[in-house]
Amino acid sequence: MGPILPGHSAAGRRFLPSPLPLGLGYGGMNADLVSIGLKFPRWQDAVEAAIGSNNLTVAGEVRGGQLVQFSDRSGAQINILAAEPYATFAGFRSESLAFANVTMLSDVIALLNVVDGAGNDVASLTANLAQGPLIADSEGLTFEQVALTALMVDADCYDSALDYETATGEVLGLFLSPGAELVASGSGHATPDAAAEFSAEVLEAEYRHNALTGQRFIHATVDGPFAFDVCLPDREELPQKGSVVAGTAVMAGSLLNPVGGACGCGGGSCGCGGH
């Protein structure tokens, strides 16, 4: 059976308004969608378009519901948690991999402690994790390969590191995760989200076209404090190698080896060896 979403029948026909909270991770805005070629007036419109594409796969079974993913050939993704507490969030099929210890803070938000090959701490950040709902009740994962992408919501580009440092007074390579800082502080007065602020040197950049919308966006690999990709809204000039991209983003992550009840069999990342 294919995915069954809230507000839809088993045949996929909509019969009730969707209860899904939309656009987790950065104040409910849809600016992260624009960075992957999914510019819609509302998150709801993006979700409806994804559902209408019939390009959905079931990532796993969660508390009597499903975790469903829309995946575009451009790399753009929308994750839909069709079970309580219900959520939708953007993602991307990143080319960059990092090792991290993973602790879920909610069904979607993960605390990622990025480590090097020897297990030494490199950085801590919060991110919307594609498989988060499948491991939300686990005690955490260690030394997992995670594909990370910064979905830019406010970006500036500079011709060189010198231009960036002259214009901002900042040292290149900044990466700040307010969510991780909030967790470290032990404060319970606010809820961490997936926002981040960073600067990084561009290694390579290319235009991509979202097949669902036909919209163009920019995908880049960067030399940052750890491995992650960057997606930016379309602009006339493609960032060149050696230039700098800086600004705020929603961090999106995906485990290289999916875990959790992918088919309800209890067999982990299903083949399906659990039957």
Short mmCIF file of C-alpha atoms in Angstrom, two decimals:
data_model
loop_
_atom_site.label_atom_id
_atom_site.label_comp_id
_atom_site.label_asym_id
_atom_site.label_seq_id
_atom_site.Cartn_x
_atom_site.Cartn_y
_atom_site.Cartn_z
CA MET A 1 0.00 0.00 0.00
CA GLY A 2 1.20 3.49 -0.79
CA PRO A 3 1.36 6.41 1.61
CA ILE A 4 -1.85 7.46 3.35
CA LEU A 5 -1.73 11.08 4.47
CA PRO A 6 -3.93 13.01 6.89
CA GLY A 7 -6.82 14.47 4.96
CA HIS A 8 -6.52 11.83 2.21
CA SER A 9 -8.18 8.49 1.57
CA ALA A 10 -6.26 5.30 0.78
CA ALA A 11 -6.71 6.18 -2.89
CA GLY A 12 -5.07 9.54 -2.30
CA ARG A 13 -8.24 11.62 -2.67
CA ARG A 14 -8.40 14.52 -0.29
CA PHE A 15 -11.45 14.59 1.96
CA LEU A 16 -10.43 16.69 4.99
CA PRO A 17 -8.18 19.72 5.50
CA SER A 18 -4.68 18.57 6.36
CA PRO A 19 -3.74 19.05 10.03
CA LEU A 20 -0.02 19.10 9.29
CA PRO A 21 2.01 21.87 10.94
CA LEU A 22 4.04 23.27 8.07
CA GLY A 23 7.58 24.49 7.62
CA LEU A 24 9.38 23.46 10.80
CA GLY A 25 12.78 24.85 11.67
CA TYR A 26 12.83 28.58 11.01
CA GLY A 27 9.85 30.44 12.35
CA GLY A 28 7.40 28.65 10.05
CA MET A 29 8.63 30.59 7.00
CA ASN A 30 8.85 28.94 3.58
CA ALA A 31 12.14 30.61 2.62
CA ASP A 32 13.95 27.28 2.96
CA LEU A 33 11.72 25.88 0.19
CA VAL A 34 12.78 28.67 -2.17
CA SER A 35 16.40 27.55 -1.79
CA ILE A 36 15.51 24.19 -3.38
CA GLY A 37 13.27 25.48 -6.16
CA LEU A 38 9.95 25.07 -4.35
CA LYS A 39 8.66 28.62 -4.25
CA PHE A 40 5.00 28.57 -3.29
CA PRO A 41 2.83 31.17 -1.52
CA ARG A 42 2.33 28.74 1.36
CA TRP A 43 3.91 25.57 2.68
CA GLN A 44 0.50 23.95 2.27
CA ASP A 45 0.69 24.56 -1.49
CA ALA A 46 4.09 22.88 -1.68
CA VAL A 47 2.84 19.84 0.20
CA GLU A 48 -0.24 19.55 -2.01
CA ALA A 49 1.94 19.75 -5.13
CA ALA A 50 4.24 17.05 -3.75
CA ILE A 51 1.28 14.79 -2.99
CA GLY A 52 -0.16 15.42 -6.45
CA SER A 53 3.11 14.39 -8.09
CA ASN A 54 2.60 10.76 -6.98
CA ASN A 55 6.35 10.79 -6.31
CA LEU A 56 6.09 9.76 -2.67
CA THR A 57 7.76 6.92 -0.81
CA VAL A 58 7.11 5.55 2.65
CA ALA A 59 10.26 5.95 4.73
CA GLY A 60 8.85 4.14 7.74
CA GLU A 61 5.96 3.39 10.05
CA VAL A 62 5.55 5.69 13.06
CA ARG A 63 3.01 5.23 15.87
CA GLY A 64 0.30 3.87 13.62
CA GLY A 65 1.07 6.38 10.86
CA GLN A 66 3.77 6.90 8.28
CA LEU A 67 6.82 8.98 7.53
CA VAL A 68 6.51 9.87 3.85
CA GLN A 69 9.10 11.53 1.61
CA PHE A 70 8.78 13.44 -1.64
CA SER A 71 12.07 13.38 -3.53
CA ASP A 72 12.76 15.40 -6.66
CA ARG A 73 15.51 14.49 -9.12
CA SER A 74 17.13 17.86 -8.38
CA GLY A 75 17.79 16.65 -4.83
CA ALA A 76 14.96 18.65 -3.24
CA GLN A 77 12.91 16.78 -0.66
CA ILE A 78 9.84 17.28 1.51
CA ASN A 79 9.36 15.02 4.53
CA ILE A 80 5.83 14.47 5.80
CA LEU A 81 5.14 12.92 9.21
CA ALA A 82 1.61 11.59 8.80
CA ALA A 83 1.23 10.62 12.45
CA GLU A 84 0.95 12.58 15.67
CA PRO A 85 2.32 15.16 16.32
CA TYR A 86 2.27 15.67 12.50
CA ALA A 87 4.94 17.73 10.75
CA THR A 88 6.36 18.64 7.36
CA PHE A 89 9.92 19.82 6.73
CA ALA A 90 12.25 20.38 3.80
CA GLY A 91 15.32 18.33 3.03
CA PHE A 92 17.93 17.78 0.35
CA ARG A 93 19.94 14.87 -1.04
CA SER A 94 23.37 16.13 -0.03
CA GLU A 95 26.66 15.09 -1.59
CA SER A 96 28.61 15.89 1.59
CA LEU A 97 28.93 13.45 4.47
CA ALA A 98 29.99 14.01 8.06
CA PHE A 99 30.22 11.75 11.09
CA ALA A 100 28.06 12.72 14.04
CA ASN A 101 26.61 11.53 17.31
CA VAL A 102 22.85 11.96 17.03
CA THR A 103 20.41 12.85 19.81
CA MET A 104 16.78 13.57 18.97
CA LEU A 105 15.32 16.61 20.73
CA SER A 106 11.86 16.13 19.18
CA ASP A 107 10.36 14.10 16.36
CA VAL A 108 12.15 16.31 13.83
CA ILE A 109 14.93 18.32 15.49
CA ALA A 110 18.20 16.48 16.13
CA LEU A 111 21.27 17.58 18.05
CA LEU A 112 24.26 16.56 15.96
CA ASN A 113 27.68 16.49 17.55
CA VAL A 114 29.95 16.35 14.51
CA VAL A 115 33.17 14.41 15.08
CA ASP A 116 36.28 13.63 13.07
CA GLY A 117 37.48 10.16 12.11
CA ALA A 118 39.04 9.68 15.54
CA GLY A 119 35.84 10.66 17.34
CA ASN A 120 37.05 14.11 18.41
CA ASP A 121 34.45 16.87 18.63
CA VAL A 122 34.34 19.26 15.65
CA ALA A 123 31.06 21.15 16.01
CA SER A 124 27.55 20.90 17.44
CA LEU A 125 24.42 21.90 15.59
CA THR A 126 20.70 21.28 15.45
CA ALA A 127 19.07 20.14 12.22
CA ASN A 128 15.81 18.82 10.81
CA LEU A 129 16.62 15.12 10.41
CA ALA A 130 14.80 13.25 7.63
CA GLN A 131 14.64 10.02 9.64
CA GLY A 132 14.05 11.81 12.95
CA PRO A 133 10.55 10.47 13.61
CA LEU A 134 11.85 6.90 13.20
CA ILE A 135 14.46 7.28 15.94
CA ALA A 136 12.76 9.85 18.17
CA ASP A 137 12.30 7.32 20.96
CA SER A 138 15.85 5.95 20.79
CA GLU A 139 18.61 6.82 23.24
CA GLY A 140 20.74 8.24 20.46
CA LEU A 141 23.14 7.07 17.79
CA THR A 142 26.92 7.29 17.75
CA PHE A 143 29.35 7.83 14.88
CA GLU A 144 26.65 7.92 12.21
CA GLN A 145 27.27 9.18 8.70
CA VAL A 146 24.99 12.15 8.12
CA ALA A 147 24.43 14.08 4.88
CA LEU A 148 24.00 17.76 5.77
CA THR A 149 22.72 20.72 3.77
CA ALA A 150 22.30 24.39 4.62
CA LEU A 151 19.05 25.62 3.05
CA MET A 152 19.71 29.34 2.81
CA VAL A 153 16.98 31.72 3.91
CA ASP A 154 19.15 34.86 3.82
CA ALA A 155 22.39 34.70 1.83
CA ASP A 156 25.16 37.06 0.76
CA CYS A 157 27.96 36.23 -1.64
CA TYR A 158 31.44 37.78 -1.66
CA ASP A 159 34.11 37.52 -4.36
CA SER A 160 36.80 36.34 -1.95
CA ALA A 161 37.63 35.64 1.68
CA LEU A 162 39.34 39.03 1.87
CA ASP A 163 36.22 40.78 0.58
CA TYR A 164 34.11 38.93 3.14
CA GLU A 165 36.37 39.75 6.07
CA THR A 166 36.71 43.38 5.00
CA ALA A 167 32.95 43.82 4.62
CA THR A 168 31.89 42.02 7.79
CA GLY A 169 34.85 42.12 10.16
CA GLU A 170 34.34 38.40 10.72
CA VAL A 171 36.81 35.58 10.21
CA LEU A 172 35.87 33.14 7.44
CA GLY A 173 34.61 29.77 8.68
CA LEU A 174 32.07 30.98 11.22
CA PHE A 175 29.35 28.47 12.13
CA LEU A 176 26.80 29.24 14.83
CA SER A 177 23.89 27.05 15.85
CA PRO A 178 21.56 28.84 18.29
CA GLY A 179 19.74 25.56 18.88
CA ALA A 180 22.90 23.75 19.96
CA GLU A 181 23.85 26.70 22.16
CA LEU A 182 20.40 26.57 23.76
CA VAL A 183 20.80 22.87 24.54
CA ALA A 184 24.27 23.46 25.99
CA SER A 185 22.95 26.23 28.23
CA GLY A 186 20.37 23.92 29.74
CA SER A 187 17.68 26.57 29.32
CA GLY A 188 14.15 25.29 29.14
CA HIS A 189 12.64 28.66 28.25
CA ALA A 190 12.84 28.17 24.48
CA THR A 191 12.61 25.33 21.96
CA PRO A 192 15.62 24.68 19.71
CA ASP A 193 15.09 24.92 15.97
CA ALA A 194 17.28 24.11 12.96
CA ALA A 195 18.54 27.64 12.25
CA ALA A 196 22.24 28.32 11.70
CA GLU A 197 24.51 31.20 10.74
CA PHE A 198 27.72 30.51 8.84
CA SER A 199 30.31 31.55 6.28
CA ALA A 200 32.17 29.19 3.96
CA GLU A 201 34.32 29.23 0.84
CA VAL A 202 32.74 27.83 -2.31
CA LEU A 203 34.42 24.80 -3.86
CA GLU A 204 31.95 24.27 -6.68
CA ALA A 205 28.51 25.61 -7.61
CA GLU A 206 25.93 24.69 -10.22
CA TYR A 207 22.40 25.54 -11.26
CA ARG A 208 19.76 22.88 -10.75
CA HIS A 209 16.14 22.82 -11.86
CA ASN A 210 13.39 21.45 -9.67
CA ALA A 211 11.40 19.01 -11.81
CA LEU A 212 8.18 19.61 -9.87
CA THR A 213 8.12 23.37 -10.41
CA GLY A 214 10.67 24.05 -13.15
CA GLN A 215 12.27 26.62 -10.84
CA ARG A 216 16.04 27.09 -10.84
CA PHE A 217 18.17 27.15 -7.71
CA ILE A 218 21.85 26.93 -6.82
CA HIS A 219 23.59 23.94 -5.28
CA ALA A 220 27.12 24.38 -3.93
CA THR A 221 29.75 22.40 -2.10
CA VAL A 222 31.82 24.42 0.34
CA ASP A 223 34.94 24.33 2.48
CA GLY A 224 33.43 24.82 5.92
CA PRO A 225 34.28 23.72 9.46
CA PHE A 226 32.73 20.35 8.57
CA ALA A 227 31.21 18.79 5.46
CA PHE A 228 27.89 20.18 4.26
CA ASP A 229 26.24 21.30 1.04
CA VAL A 230 24.57 24.66 0.48
CA CYS A 231 21.39 25.43 -1.48
CA LEU A 232 20.56 29.01 -2.43
CA PRO A 233 17.63 30.66 -4.20
CA ASP A 234 18.23 31.42 -7.86
CA ARG A 235 20.42 34.40 -8.74
CA GLU A 236 21.87 35.64 -12.02
CA GLU A 237 25.51 35.14 -11.07
CA LEU A 238 26.65 31.68 -10.09
CA PRO A 239 29.08 31.75 -7.13
CA GLN A 240 32.59 31.01 -8.36
CA LYS A 241 35.21 28.77 -6.79
CA GLY A 242 36.98 30.71 -4.05
CA SER A 243 34.06 33.04 -3.43
CA VAL A 244 32.30 33.11 -0.07
CA VAL A 245 28.68 32.41 0.80
CA ALA A 246 27.43 33.61 4.18
CA GLY A 247 24.14 34.10 5.96
CA THR A 248 21.41 32.22 7.78
CA ALA A 249 20.00 28.83 6.90
CA VAL A 250 17.82 25.95 7.97
CA MET A 251 20.05 22.91 8.47
CA ALA A 252 18.70 19.69 6.98
CA GLY A 253 20.20 16.27 7.64
CA SER A 254 19.70 12.71 6.51
CA LEU A 255 21.27 9.52 7.83
CA LEU A 256 23.30 7.67 5.21
CA ASN A 257 21.97 4.33 6.47
CA PRO A 258 18.25 4.74 7.22
CA VAL A 259 17.14 3.24 10.51
CA GLY A 260 13.89 2.40 12.23
CA GLY A 261 10.78 0.50 11.20
CA ALA A 262 10.87 1.10 7.48
CA CYS A 263 8.11 -1.43 6.94
CA GLY A 264 6.88 -2.12 10.44
CA CYS A 265 8.77 -5.42 10.53
CA GLY A 266 11.25 -4.33 13.19
CA GLY A 267 14.11 -5.24 10.90
CA GLY A 268 15.78 -1.84 10.83
CA SER A 269 16.64 -0.45 7.39
CA CYS A 270 14.47 -2.94 5.65
CA GLY A 271 15.39 -5.22 2.81
CA CYS A 272 12.99 -6.83 3.94
CA GLY A 273 14.82 -9.28 6.20
CA GLY A 274 12.35 -8.91 9.04
CA HIS A 275 9.70 -11.11 7.41
#
